[in-house]
Every structure is written in structure tokens, then in C-alpha cells.
């Protein structure tokens, strides 16, 4: 668990927050405590989803349905507010690591533990399916290991995103690569059999310490899930037979959860758990964590007294396969949760350079030495949120695109958001690190060679501010504040402060590449002090006069190519 940052809330609804458990493409998870002293997990969804009325409606329905899910092996949904500016849900919390964390730290579970794990989760899924629900995101990081048995968590959010306008427009699939069923990847109808497939993959991971469909790239991994047999390693006996049955490509060939539970534990999962089901090392860890949890108070987190907006982590880069993303389950444990995203699948449009442009050296990349403000440009996985009367998302977009292509598949997970590229060169910022055209020759209206003094026309100098939008105007991106000063080519020419609708800011340093009366071309790079959700990659920005204003256009697919019309607010 991580302490709360100064830009994070200290309370959500009636719950006082004690620390941050993890984060993902759906939002952030906090450890909280009710007025009565009950410990809960509070999940706040990304403000991106709050903008989608269809999501809110589905979220409301799914939370109501999830409240009905009971049983010994599921974390109960205790409270929720679908109408909040940023919707949230609170579930019961038990001290114990996630399966992903346990396997990462200690290796595969012993056979007895695997049987108890499988029986408990199968009974949980049977109860869920009887209510007409499908979990859709069964994975190691959504399974907690407690002394009283396994707990299946994360109801009520992942399903709510399925079919929302903001997701279907980009072809998103709900689930986690490597643990999604073939029908989920291919965008076919999903039934309870998809959960059984995911359960089989989870059991294989628990028993062997490795995912059954390993891959060093997204397309390769998803291709294996759909077309190849699982790698079950040393798994043998009846458990191997059952796992293989769960991982059948055809949904109809997989066993029902109740049948799976009966075969793993004829007398019920509770009987297997009662005698002690975890290895000694994990028992000690869970017991120690329970004691720490009792002693934990808000004063231990280092949080400020005042509540603040929710910051969301930047998704990590694609290629982190193997053990899945982890939501740490216990205080004091290292946070292993990782959001995975990748570049967009559409390259930015190519804009011809003006003939009278002045070129900067190719390797002119600003070195960030100036201190920056507390960052907050959010990954879209999306961050942004609402000030009173406003709603929106943050500046950086991890726009999720899932492609089902014969022989090359990509998908998205919304416990962690995966954006997969399938074709060489797709989804990359084609401007970052690209060669800069040679300087214009004298007589072309440009400046030749290494100029002395400033190449920036007075027209651009000053401080400019305005509202920004991304995705061709479809997504509010907060407020951009641009400062431009005199500079020569290759020098720092200004800064950009992007403040999203949650009030979280990211600061970029701008280096001059070209300067003409008609356009400034700069390289924008985030400060090193920026929040993890800020875009760290260099990208090209074009600034052009428009009447008395400036038009700011970013050529960063990862951020949704934001644009802003900026008015002068200072010299």
C-alpha cells in the first residue's frame, strides 16, 4: 500500500481513506475505514467514464446486481454512489495479498492450496452465475488470499463499462489479456463460460507460477489464447485435467462452475479451507498484515488534512507480460499493480513543413532542471474530472483499441488498460525523435545556419490561456496555459501547463524547432517532476496565429492530439 499523495482525497463518501492499494485502467483503489471502524476497499472510477451517461446507467445497474452477490468467497459490495461527480464503490476488505502478489513473491502454490483456491472460486462463480451475472475479469490480481479462504473481488465496475458509448466507439473488450476467453477477444457473446476459462488460466498460474499463455507481445499473446493450446508445465493429475477442460476453446466444452467445485472439493471448499489451506510463509504474511491493518490510521499515511482531487497513474508501456497486474492486498506490501497501455493505433496526419521554416538541430531535447509544480496530467486510462458544473477527462489518452484480426489479435483490459498495436509503425508518435528537415536556404524567407539572437517573432511572445479539447473536439481536456519567450533554434522557448478538469496539472518544456511568421514548431517534453500520469515522450507541437489568438495543436496520439485556442493573458 502507498501513502496518499497531497493531490489525493482523504475521504470518499463516508469513508476516511488510509492509503492507496493500487490503480488501473478503471480507476484507483483506496483502503478506507467507515465511521463504525470497518475496513473497506474504495474504488474510484476514472473520470473518463463519468462523462459517459451510458456508463453511469450500467454502473448503477451492475452495482445493484453486485449487492446481491453473497457467499463465503466473494467480497461484498457495501456501498456505492453512481451519481457522484466521480462514481465510486466500496467493498469489504480482508487482509491478504492478491494471488498475483503471492506468486510473484513466493512462487507457485502447493497442490492442496490450488485445489482449495479452485473450489472456492468455482463456488463463487456458481453463485454469481445463478444471479444472471458474469464477472468478466477473473484474474490473479482480482483474487485475494485470506486465512479464511480465497476472495473474488472487483464486481460492479468492469461489467459496467461493457457496451458504453465511450468504449464501443473504440472497440474495447473487457478483460485481461492472457486471462480473457477466446470469445471475449474475438468480440463474441460472453456467458458464464468465459469466467470458467479465466478461472482455468488463474489456476494454471497459481499451480505453475506462469501464465498458461505467455507472450512477449500483445498480438502474440492474444493469438495464442485463440489459436494455441495452453502451456501447463509441471501441472499433472486431476487438476491438470480440470484446468485443460476449463481452457477449452469452445465455451460449450468447458465444465460448469458447480461441477468444477464438486470435483475439486467433493465435501465443499470450506472443508478444504478449515484445516489450513495456505503454506506457512503466506500464513505468517497474512497474519502480520492483519495486525498492521488494525493499527493503521489515517495519521500513518502522511496525507494532508484537506481532501483533494483523485490523481491517476500513467499506464506503463506494453511488453510487460507474464505475471498479471497486481492490486496489493495488504498494508506494507510493495505495490505491484501496473497499468499497461500502448501507443495509439493511428499515426498522426502528416503536415507539410513550410518552405520558409527554420530548422533546429535534431538532438535538441530540453533538459529539465527547473522545479515543477505537483504534476497531474492524467493517463487516459483517463484522468480528468469535474470542477463544479463541469465534466471531462485529462490530457493524456490511452485510448483503448482492440482489434480482432485473423492471425493477429489485440485487446484491452480494463482492470488495467491495454492498448495493443498490430502493425509495424502503428500507434507511434511519428514526430518524436524524427529527423528535422535541413535549414531553409537564404532567400526562402527563413534563417540560415545557427542564428544569433531570437528566431521567435514578437507575435508569439507572452502568456496565453484557453480551453483544450482532444479527439477532434470530442473530449474536454481542461485548460492549457502557454508561455512563449524569445529563443534561438534548439533552445527552450517556453512552457505549457495543462490543467485537467480535476485541477491536476502537467508541465511541459518546449524547445524551438522552427520559427516563421505563420507557425512555430516546437518539441514538447514533460518535466521529470511530473506525475506518473503525464506523457513522458517527446512530441511535436504546432502553434499558429489565429486572429488575435494562437492555435495550439499537439501531434501526440497518446494524448488524443489535443488542440486549444489560446488568448493572450500576459506579456
Coordinates of C-alpha atoms in Angstrom, one line a residue:
X1 CA 0.0 0.0 0.0
X2 CA 1.2 3.5 -0.8
X3 CA 0.6 6.6 1.3
X4 CA -1.9 9.2 0.0
X5 CA -0.4 11.9 -2.1
X6 CA -1.1 15.6 -1.4
X7 CA -3.3 15.7 -4.5
X8 CA -5.4 12.8 -3.5
X9 CA -8.6 12.8 -1.4
X10 CA -8.6 11.9 2.3
X11 CA -12.3 10.9 2.2
X12 CA -14.7 9.5 -0.3
X13 CA -18.4 9.5 0.8
X14 CA -18.5 8.4 4.4
X15 CA -15.1 6.6 4.2
X16 CA -11.9 8.0 5.6
X17 CA -9.0 6.9 3.3
X18 CA -5.9 5.3 4.8
X19 CA -3.8 4.7 1.7
X20 CA -3.8 3.7 -1.9
X21 CA -3.9 0.0 -2.7
X22 CA -3.4 0.2 -6.4
X23 CA -4.5 1.7 -9.7
X24 CA -5.5 0.5 -13.1
X25 CA -7.3 1.5 -16.3
X26 CA -10.6 1.5 -14.5
X27 CA -9.5 3.9 -11.7
X28 CA -7.9 3.8 -8.3
X29 CA -8.4 1.6 -5.3
X30 CA -8.0 3.0 -1.8
X31 CA -8.1 1.4 1.6
X32 CA -10.7 3.1 3.7
X33 CA -12.4 2.9 7.1
X34 CA -16.1 3.6 7.9
X35 CA -17.3 5.7 10.8
X36 CA -18.0 2.4 12.6
X37 CA -14.5 1.2 12.1
X38 CA -15.0 -1.3 9.3
X39 CA -12.1 -1.5 6.8
X40 CA -13.2 -1.3 3.1
X41 CA -11.7 -1.1 -0.3
X42 CA -13.0 2.0 -2.1
X43 CA -12.6 2.0 -5.9
X44 CA -13.0 5.4 -7.7
X45 CA -13.5 5.1 -11.5
X46 CA -11.6 7.2 -13.9
X47 CA -13.4 10.5 -14.6
X48 CA -13.4 9.5 -18.3
X49 CA -16.2 7.0 -17.6
X50 CA -18.1 9.6 -15.5
X51 CA -18.7 11.6 -18.7
X52 CA -20.5 8.7 -20.3
X53 CA -24.2 8.6 -19.3
X54 CA -24.5 5.1 -20.6
X55 CA -21.7 4.0 -18.3
X56 CA -23.4 5.7 -15.3
X57 CA -26.6 3.8 -16.1
X58 CA -24.9 0.5 -16.4
X59 CA -22.7 1.2 -13.4
X60 CA -25.9 1.8 -11.4
X61 CA -27.5 -1.4 -12.5
X62 CA -24.3 -3.5 -12.0
X63 CA -23.8 -2.2 -8.5
X64 CA -27.3 -3.1 -7.6
X65 CA -26.8 -6.6 -9.0
X66 CA -23.4 -6.9 -7.3
X67 CA -25.0 -6.1 -3.9
X68 CA -27.0 -9.4 -4.3
X69 CA -23.8 -11.4 -4.7
X70 CA -23.2 -13.2 -1.5
X71 CA -21.3 -16.2 -0.2
X72 CA -18.1 -17.0 1.6
X73 CA -15.8 -16.5 -1.4
X74 CA -16.7 -13.0 -2.7
X75 CA -16.0 -9.6 -1.3
X76 CA -19.4 -8.0 -0.6
X77 CA -20.4 -4.6 -2.2
X78 CA -21.2 -2.4 0.8
X79 CA -21.8 1.0 -0.6
X80 CA -21.6 3.0 -3.9
X81 CA -22.5 6.3 -5.4
X82 CA -23.2 6.1 -9.1
X83 CA -24.4 9.8 -9.1
X84 CA -21.2 11.3 -7.7
X85 CA -19.1 13.5 -9.9
X86 CA -16.6 10.6 -10.0
X87 CA -18.6 7.4 -9.3
X88 CA -17.2 5.0 -6.6
X89 CA -18.0 1.7 -5.0
X90 CA -16.9 0.3 -1.6
X91 CA -16.4 -3.4 -1.0
X92 CA -15.4 -5.5 2.0
X93 CA -11.7 -5.7 2.6
X94 CA -9.7 -8.5 4.1
X95 CA -6.0 -8.5 4.9
X96 CA -4.2 -10.8 2.4
X97 CA -2.1 -10.5 -0.7
X98 CA -3.5 -10.9 -4.2
X99 CA -2.8 -14.2 -5.8
X100 CA -0.6 -12.3 -8.3
X101 CA 1.5 -10.8 -5.4
X102 CA 1.8 -14.1 -3.6
X103 CA 3.0 -16.0 -6.6
X104 CA 5.4 -13.2 -7.6
X105 CA 6.9 -13.2 -4.1
X106 CA 6.8 -16.8 -3.2
X107 CA 6.3 -18.8 -6.3
X108 CA 3.6 -21.4 -7.2
X109 CA 1.2 -22.6 -4.6
X110 CA 1.2 -26.2 -3.3
X111 CA -1.3 -28.7 -4.8
X112 CA -3.6 -28.6 -1.7
X113 CA -3.8 -24.8 -1.9
X114 CA -4.5 -24.9 -5.6
X115 CA -7.5 -27.3 -5.0
X116 CA -8.9 -25.1 -2.2
X117 CA -8.4 -22.0 -4.4
X118 CA -10.1 -23.5 -7.4
X119 CA -13.0 -24.9 -5.3
X120 CA -13.6 -21.6 -3.6
X121 CA -13.5 -19.6 -6.8
X122 CA -15.7 -22.1 -8.6
X123 CA -18.3 -21.9 -5.8
X124 CA -18.1 -18.1 -6.0
X125 CA -18.7 -18.1 -9.8
X126 CA -21.6 -20.5 -9.4
X127 CA -23.3 -18.1 -7.1
X128 CA -22.6 -15.2 -9.4
X129 CA -23.9 -17.0 -12.5
X130 CA -27.1 -18.0 -10.7
X131 CA -27.9 -14.3 -10.5
X132 CA -27.5 -14.0 -14.2
X133 CA -24.2 -12.1 -13.8
X134 CA -20.9 -12.7 -15.5
X135 CA -17.7 -11.4 -13.8
X136 CA -15.7 -11.0 -17.0
X137 CA -12.4 -10.1 -15.3
X138 CA -11.3 -13.1 -13.3
X139 CA -7.5 -12.8 -12.9
X140 CA -4.8 -13.3 -10.3
X141 CA -4.9 -9.7 -9.1
X142 CA -8.7 -10.0 -8.5
X143 CA -8.2 -12.9 -6.1
X144 CA -7.2 -12.2 -2.5
X145 CA -5.7 -14.9 -0.3
X146 CA -7.0 -14.7 3.2
X147 CA -6.8 -17.1 6.2
X148 CA -10.5 -17.9 5.7
X149 CA -10.1 -18.7 2.0
X150 CA -9.9 -17.0 -1.4
X151 CA -11.9 -14.0 -2.1
X152 CA -13.1 -13.0 -5.6
X153 CA -13.2 -9.2 -5.9
X154 CA -13.9 -6.3 -8.3
X155 CA -17.6 -6.7 -9.1
X156 CA -19.7 -3.9 -10.4
X157 CA -17.3 -1.9 -12.5
X158 CA -15.7 -3.9 -15.2
X159 CA -19.1 -5.1 -16.5
X160 CA -20.5 -1.6 -16.3
X161 CA -18.0 -0.4 -19.0
X162 CA -19.1 -3.1 -21.5
X163 CA -21.1 -1.5 -24.2
X164 CA -20.7 2.1 -23.1
X165 CA -20.5 4.6 -25.9
X166 CA -17.0 5.7 -24.9
X167 CA -15.7 2.2 -25.2
X168 CA -17.7 0.6 -28.1
X169 CA -16.7 3.5 -30.3
X170 CA -13.1 2.3 -29.9
X171 CA -13.8 -1.5 -30.0
X172 CA -12.9 -2.2 -26.4
X173 CA -13.1 -5.7 -24.9
X174 CA -13.5 -6.2 -21.1
X175 CA -10.9 -8.4 -19.5
X176 CA -7.2 -9.0 -19.1
X177 CA -5.0 -10.4 -21.9
X178 CA -3.8 -13.9 -21.0
X179 CA -6.9 -14.5 -18.9
X180 CA -9.6 -13.5 -21.3
X181 CA -11.5 -16.2 -23.1
X182 CA -11.3 -16.6 -26.9
X183 CA -14.8 -15.3 -27.3
X184 CA -14.0 -12.2 -25.4
X185 CA -11.0 -11.5 -27.5
X186 CA -13.0 -12.0 -30.7
X187 CA -15.8 -9.8 -29.5
X188 CA -18.4 -12.6 -29.5
X189 CA -21.2 -13.1 -27.0
X190 CA -19.9 -13.6 -23.4
X191 CA -21.5 -16.1 -21.0
X192 CA -20.5 -17.6 -17.7
X193 CA -18.3 -20.0 -19.7
X194 CA -15.9 -17.0 -20.2
X195 CA -15.4 -16.8 -16.4
X196 CA -14.6 -20.6 -16.4
X197 CA -11.9 -20.1 -19.0
X198 CA -10.4 -17.3 -16.9
X199 CA -10.6 -19.4 -13.8
X200 CA -8.7 -22.2 -15.6
X201 CA -6.0 -19.7 -16.5
X202 CA -5.8 -18.4 -12.9
X203 CA -5.4 -22.0 -11.5
X204 CA -2.7 -22.7 -14.1
X205 CA -0.9 -19.6 -12.9
X206 CA -1.3 -20.5 -9.2
X207 CA -0.1 -24.1 -9.8
X208 CA 2.9 -23.4 -12.0
X209 CA 3.8 -19.7 -11.3
X210 CA 3.5 -18.9 -15.0
X211 CA 0.5 -17.8 -17.1
X212 CA -0.7 -20.6 -19.5
X213 CA -0.5 -18.3 -22.5
X214 CA 2.8 -16.5 -22.2
X215 CA 3.8 -13.9 -24.8
X216 CA 6.3 -11.1 -25.2
X217 CA 4.0 -9.0 -27.3
X218 CA 0.3 -8.3 -27.1
X219 CA -0.6 -9.7 -30.5
X220 CA 1.4 -12.9 -29.9
X221 CA -0.2 -13.4 -26.5
X222 CA -3.8 -12.9 -27.8
X223 CA -3.1 -15.1 -30.8
X224 CA -2.0 -17.9 -28.5
X225 CA -5.2 -17.7 -26.5
X226 CA -7.4 -18.0 -29.5
X227 CA -5.3 -20.5 -31.6
X228 CA -2.9 -22.4 -29.5
X229 CA -3.0 -24.9 -26.6
X230 CA -2.1 -23.7 -23.1
X231 CA 1.3 -24.4 -21.6
X232 CA 0.6 -26.2 -18.3
X233 CA 4.2 -27.1 -17.4
X234 CA 4.5 -29.5 -14.4
X235 CA 0.8 -29.5 -13.7
X236 CA -0.4 -33.1 -13.5
X237 CA -3.2 -35.4 -12.3
X238 CA -6.8 -34.4 -12.0
X239 CA -6.0 -30.7 -11.5
X240 CA -4.3 -30.6 -14.9
X241 CA -7.3 -32.4 -16.5
X242 CA -9.7 -29.9 -15.0
X243 CA -7.6 -26.9 -15.9
X244 CA -7.3 -28.1 -19.5
X245 CA -11.1 -28.6 -19.7
X246 CA -11.6 -25.0 -18.4
X247 CA -9.3 -23.7 -21.1
X248 CA -11.2 -25.4 -24.0
X249 CA -11.5 -23.0 -26.9
X250 CA -15.3 -23.7 -27.3
X251 CA -17.4 -22.4 -24.5
X252 CA -19.7 -25.4 -24.5
X253 CA -16.8 -27.8 -23.9
X254 CA -15.9 -26.1 -20.5
X255 CA -17.3 -27.5 -17.2
X256 CA -19.9 -25.6 -15.2
X257 CA -18.5 -23.9 -12.1
X258 CA -20.6 -26.1 -9.8
X259 CA -19.2 -29.3 -11.4
X260 CA -15.7 -27.9 -11.2
X261 CA -16.2 -27.1 -7.5
X262 CA -17.5 -30.6 -6.8
X263 CA -14.6 -32.3 -8.5
X264 CA -12.0 -30.2 -6.7
X265 CA -13.7 -30.5 -3.3
X266 CA -16.4 -33.2 -3.0
X267 CA -17.2 -32.0 0.5
X268 CA -17.2 -28.3 -0.3
X269 CA -14.4 -25.7 -0.4
X270 CA -15.0 -24.8 3.2
X271 CA -13.8 -28.3 4.3
X272 CA -10.5 -27.8 2.4
X273 CA -10.0 -24.3 3.9
X274 CA -10.8 -25.2 7.5
X275 CA -7.8 -27.3 8.1
X276 CA -5.5 -24.6 6.9
X277 CA -5.1 -24.0 3.2
X278 CA -2.2 -21.7 2.7
X279 CA 1.5 -22.5 3.0
X280 CA 3.3 -21.4 6.2
X281 CA 5.0 -18.4 4.7
X282 CA 1.8 -16.9 3.4
X283 CA 0.0 -17.6 6.7
X284 CA 2.7 -15.6 8.5
X285 CA 2.4 -12.8 6.0
X286 CA -1.4 -12.6 6.2
X287 CA -1.3 -12.7 10.0
X288 CA 1.2 -9.9 10.2
X289 CA -0.8 -7.9 7.7
X290 CA -3.9 -8.3 9.7
X291 CA -2.2 -6.9 12.8
X292 CA -0.8 -4.0 10.8
X293 CA -4.3 -3.3 9.4
X294 CA -5.7 -3.0 12.9
X295 CA -3.0 -0.5 13.9
X296 CA -3.3 1.5 10.7
X297 CA -4.7 5.0 11.0
X298 CA -5.0 8.0 8.6
X299 CA -2.2 9.6 10.5
X300 CA 0.2 6.9 9.3
X301 CA -0.3 7.7 5.6
X302 CA 1.3 11.1 5.5
X303 CA -1.9 12.5 3.9
X304 CA -2.7 16.2 4.2
X305 CA -5.8 17.1 6.2
X306 CA -7.7 18.5 3.2
X307 CA -9.2 16.4 0.6
X308 CA -8.1 16.8 -3.0
X309 CA -8.8 15.5 -6.4
X310 CA -8.0 12.0 -7.5
X311 CA -4.8 11.5 -9.4
X312 CA -4.4 8.5 -11.7
X313 CA -1.2 6.8 -12.6
X314 CA 0.2 6.8 -16.1
X315 CA -0.1 3.4 -17.7
X316 CA 3.1 1.5 -18.2
X317 CA 4.4 0.5 -21.6
X318 CA 3.3 -2.5 -23.5
X319 CA 5.5 -5.6 -23.2
X320 CA 5.1 -6.3 -19.5
X321 CA 3.6 -9.8 -19.8
X322 CA 3.9 -12.8 -17.5
X323 CA 2.5 -12.2 -14.1
X324 CA -0.6 -10.0 -14.4
X325 CA -1.1 -6.6 -12.9
X326 CA -1.4 -6.8 -9.2
X327 CA -3.6 -5.0 -6.7
X328 CA -1.6 -5.3 -3.5
X329 CA -3.8 -6.7 -0.8
X330 CA -2.0 -5.8 2.4
X331 CA -0.6 -2.7 4.0
X332 CA 3.2 -2.7 4.0
X333 CA 3.5 -4.7 0.8
X334 CA 5.1 -3.3 -2.3
X335 CA 2.7 -2.0 -4.9
X336 CA 2.8 -4.3 -7.9
X337 CA -0.2 -3.0 -9.7
X338 CA 0.7 -1.8 -13.2
X339 CA -1.4 -0.3 -15.8
X340 CA -0.4 -1.3 -19.2
X341 CA -1.0 0.8 -22.2
X342 CA 0.5 1.2 -25.6
X343 CA 0.6 3.8 -28.3
X344 CA -2.4 4.6 -30.3
X345 CA -3.1 2.7 -33.5
X346 CA -3.4 5.7 -35.8
X347 CA -0.4 7.7 -36.7
X348 CA -0.8 11.5 -36.8
X349 CA -1.6 13.2 -40.0
X350 CA 1.5 14.4 -41.9
X351 CA 1.6 18.2 -42.2
X352 CA 4.0 19.5 -44.8
X353 CA 6.7 21.8 -43.4
X354 CA 6.6 25.4 -44.6
X355 CA 9.3 26.3 -47.1
X356 CA 10.4 29.3 -45.1
X357 CA 10.8 27.3 -41.9
X358 CA 13.9 27.4 -39.8
X359 CA 15.2 24.1 -38.5
X360 CA 16.7 23.2 -35.2
X361 CA 19.3 20.6 -34.5
X362 CA 17.8 17.1 -34.3
X363 CA 19.2 16.3 -30.9
X364 CA 17.9 19.5 -29.3
X365 CA 15.9 18.0 -26.4
X366 CA 15.4 20.1 -23.3
X367 CA 17.0 19.1 -20.1
X368 CA 14.5 19.6 -17.3
X369 CA 16.3 21.2 -14.4
X370 CA 13.7 23.6 -13.2
X371 CA 11.5 22.5 -10.4
X372 CA 7.9 21.9 -11.4
X373 CA 4.6 22.0 -9.7
X374 CA 2.9 19.0 -8.4
X375 CA 2.1 17.1 -11.6
X376 CA -1.1 15.6 -12.7
X377 CA -1.6 15.3 -16.5
X378 CA -3.6 12.1 -16.4
X379 CA -3.4 9.0 -18.4
X380 CA -6.5 8.3 -20.3
X381 CA -6.7 5.4 -19.0
X382 CA -8.1 8.8 -18.4
X383 CA -7.8 11.3 -15.8
X384 CA -9.8 14.4 -15.6
X385 CA -12.6 15.2 -13.6
X386 CA -15.1 17.7 -12.8
X387 CA -15.0 21.1 -11.2
X388 CA -18.5 22.2 -10.2
X389 CA -20.7 22.2 -13.2
X390 CA -18.1 20.7 -15.5
X391 CA -17.1 17.2 -16.5
X392 CA -14.2 16.0 -18.5
X393 CA -11.1 14.0 -18.8
X394 CA -7.4 14.7 -18.6
X395 CA -4.9 15.4 -21.1
X396 CA -3.2 12.1 -21.8
X397 CA -5.2 9.5 -23.6
X398 CA -4.5 5.8 -23.5
X399 CA -7.4 5.4 -26.0
X400 CA -8.2 1.7 -26.0
X401 CA -8.5 0.0 -29.3
X402 CA -9.0 -3.8 -29.5
X403 CA -8.7 -5.4 -32.9
X404 CA -9.7 -8.9 -33.7
X405 CA -7.8 -9.8 -36.9
X406 CA -7.3 -13.3 -38.1
X407 CA -3.7 -14.3 -37.2
X408 CA -3.0 -11.1 -35.3
X409 CA -5.2 -10.0 -32.4
X410 CA -5.2 -7.2 -29.9
X411 CA -7.3 -6.4 -26.9
X412 CA -7.8 -4.2 -24.0
X413 CA -8.0 -4.9 -20.3
X414 CA -10.0 -2.6 -18.1
X415 CA -8.6 -3.6 -14.7
X416 CA -5.5 -2.4 -16.4
X417 CA -5.9 -0.8 -19.8
X418 CA -4.0 -2.5 -22.6
X419 CA -3.8 -0.9 -26.0
X420 CA -2.2 -3.2 -28.5
X421 CA -0.5 -2.4 -31.8
X422 CA -0.6 -4.9 -34.5
X423 CA 1.3 -3.5 -37.4
X424 CA 4.8 -2.2 -37.5
X425 CA 4.9 1.6 -37.0
X426 CA 1.3 1.9 -35.9
X427 CA 0.5 3.7 -32.8
X428 CA 3.8 5.5 -32.5
X429 CA 4.3 9.2 -32.3
X430 CA 5.8 9.7 -35.7
X431 CA 7.1 13.1 -34.8
X432 CA 9.0 12.2 -31.6
X433 CA 12.7 11.7 -32.4
X434 CA 12.2 12.1 -36.1
X435 CA 14.7 13.8 -38.3
X436 CA 14.3 17.5 -38.6
X437 CA 14.4 18.9 -42.2
X438 CA 17.6 20.8 -43.1
X439 CA 17.6 24.6 -42.6
X440 CA 16.0 26.6 -45.3
X441 CA 18.3 28.3 -47.8
X442 CA 18.8 32.0 -47.8
X443 CA 16.2 33.6 -49.9
X444 CA 13.5 31.2 -48.9
X445 CA 12.4 33.6 -46.1
X446 CA 14.0 31.6 -43.3
X447 CA 17.1 31.9 -41.2
X448 CA 20.2 30.1 -42.4
X449 CA 22.6 28.3 -40.2
X450 CA 22.8 28.9 -36.4
X451 CA 21.1 32.2 -35.9
X452 CA 22.3 34.8 -33.4
X453 CA 19.6 36.1 -31.0
X454 CA 16.0 35.1 -31.2
X455 CA 14.1 33.5 -34.0
X456 CA 10.7 33.9 -32.4
X457 CA 8.5 36.7 -33.9
X458 CA 7.1 39.1 -31.3
X459 CA 3.6 37.9 -32.3
X460 CA 4.1 34.7 -30.2
X461 CA 5.7 36.1 -27.1
X462 CA 3.7 36.3 -24.0
X463 CA 1.4 34.1 -21.8
X464 CA -1.6 32.5 -23.5
X465 CA -4.5 30.5 -22.0
X466 CA -7.6 28.7 -23.2
X467 CA -9.8 25.6 -23.0
X468 CA -8.4 22.5 -24.7
X469 CA -10.1 19.5 -26.4
X470 CA -8.8 16.2 -27.6
X471 CA -10.1 13.5 -30.0
X472 CA -11.2 16.1 -32.6
X473 CA -13.1 18.1 -30.1
X474 CA -15.0 15.2 -28.6
X475 CA -13.1 15.2 -25.2
X476 CA -12.7 18.2 -22.9
X477 CA -9.0 18.3 -21.9
X478 CA -9.0 21.1 -19.4
X479 CA -7.1 24.4 -19.6
X480 CA -3.8 25.0 -21.3
X481 CA -1.5 27.9 -20.3
X482 CA 1.3 28.5 -22.7
X483 CA 4.2 30.8 -22.1
X484 CA 6.5 31.8 -25.0
X485 CA 9.6 33.9 -24.8
X486 CA 12.4 34.8 -27.2
X487 CA 14.8 32.0 -28.1
X488 CA 17.0 30.7 -30.8
X489 CA 16.6 27.4 -32.6
X490 CA 17.4 24.5 -30.3
X491 CA 16.8 26.5 -27.2
X492 CA 14.0 26.3 -24.7
X493 CA 11.3 28.7 -26.0
X494 CA 8.6 28.3 -23.4
X495 CA 6.4 26.0 -21.2
X496 CA 3.0 24.6 -21.3
X497 CA 0.9 23.9 -18.2
X498 CA -2.0 21.6 -18.8
X499 CA -4.6 21.5 -16.0
X500 CA -7.3 19.0 -16.4
X501 CA -10.8 19.3 -15.1
X502 CA -9.8 17.7 -11.8
X503 CA -7.4 20.5 -11.2
X504 CA -4.4 18.3 -11.8
X505 CA -1.6 19.8 -13.8
X506 CA 1.3 18.7 -16.0
X507 CA 4.2 20.9 -17.1
X508 CA 6.0 20.5 -20.4
X509 CA 9.2 22.2 -21.6
X510 CA 9.1 23.5 -25.2
X511 CA 12.2 23.5 -27.4
X512 CA 12.1 25.6 -30.6
X513 CA 12.4 23.5 -33.8
X514 CA 11.2 26.0 -36.4
X515 CA 10.0 29.6 -36.5
X516 CA 8.2 31.6 -39.1
X517 CA 5.6 34.3 -39.0
X518 CA 3.0 31.7 -39.8
X519 CA 3.9 28.9 -37.4
X520 CA 6.1 27.9 -34.5
X521 CA 7.1 24.2 -34.4
X522 CA 8.3 23.0 -31.0
X523 CA 9.2 19.8 -29.3
X524 CA 7.3 19.3 -26.1
X525 CA 8.7 17.1 -23.3
X526 CA 7.2 16.6 -19.8
X527 CA 9.2 17.7 -16.8
X528 CA 10.9 15.0 -14.8
X529 CA 9.0 16.2 -11.8
X530 CA 5.7 15.4 -13.5
X531 CA 3.2 12.9 -12.1
X532 CA 3.4 9.4 -13.5
X533 CA 0.2 10.0 -15.4
X534 CA 1.9 12.7 -17.6
X535 CA 3.0 11.9 -21.1
X536 CA 6.8 11.5 -20.8
X537 CA 7.5 11.1 -24.5
X538 CA 8.7 14.0 -26.7
X539 CA 6.2 15.1 -29.3
X540 CA 5.7 17.8 -31.8
X541 CA 3.5 20.8 -31.2
X542 CA 2.5 23.4 -33.8
X543 CA 1.5 26.9 -32.8
X544 CA -0.2 29.2 -35.4
X545 CA -1.7 32.7 -35.2
X546 CA -5.5 32.8 -35.4
X547 CA -6.8 36.3 -35.3
X548 CA -5.6 37.8 -32.0
X549 CA -5.2 34.3 -30.6
X550 CA -2.9 31.3 -31.0
X551 CA -3.9 27.8 -32.1
X552 CA -2.1 25.1 -30.2
X553 CA -2.0 21.7 -31.9
X554 CA -0.3 18.7 -30.4
X555 CA 0.7 15.8 -32.6
X556 CA 0.6 13.2 -29.9
X557 CA -1.7 10.3 -30.5
X558 CA -1.1 9.1 -26.9
X559 CA -2.9 12.3 -25.7
X560 CA -5.6 12.3 -28.4
X561 CA -3.9 15.1 -30.4
X562 CA -5.2 17.9 -28.1
X563 CA -5.9 21.4 -29.5
X564 CA -6.6 24.7 -27.8
X565 CA -7.4 28.2 -28.9
X566 CA -5.4 30.4 -26.6
X567 CA -6.0 34.1 -25.8
X568 CA -3.3 36.4 -24.5
X569 CA -3.4 36.9 -20.8
X570 CA 0.0 38.4 -20.1
X571 CA 3.2 39.7 -21.6

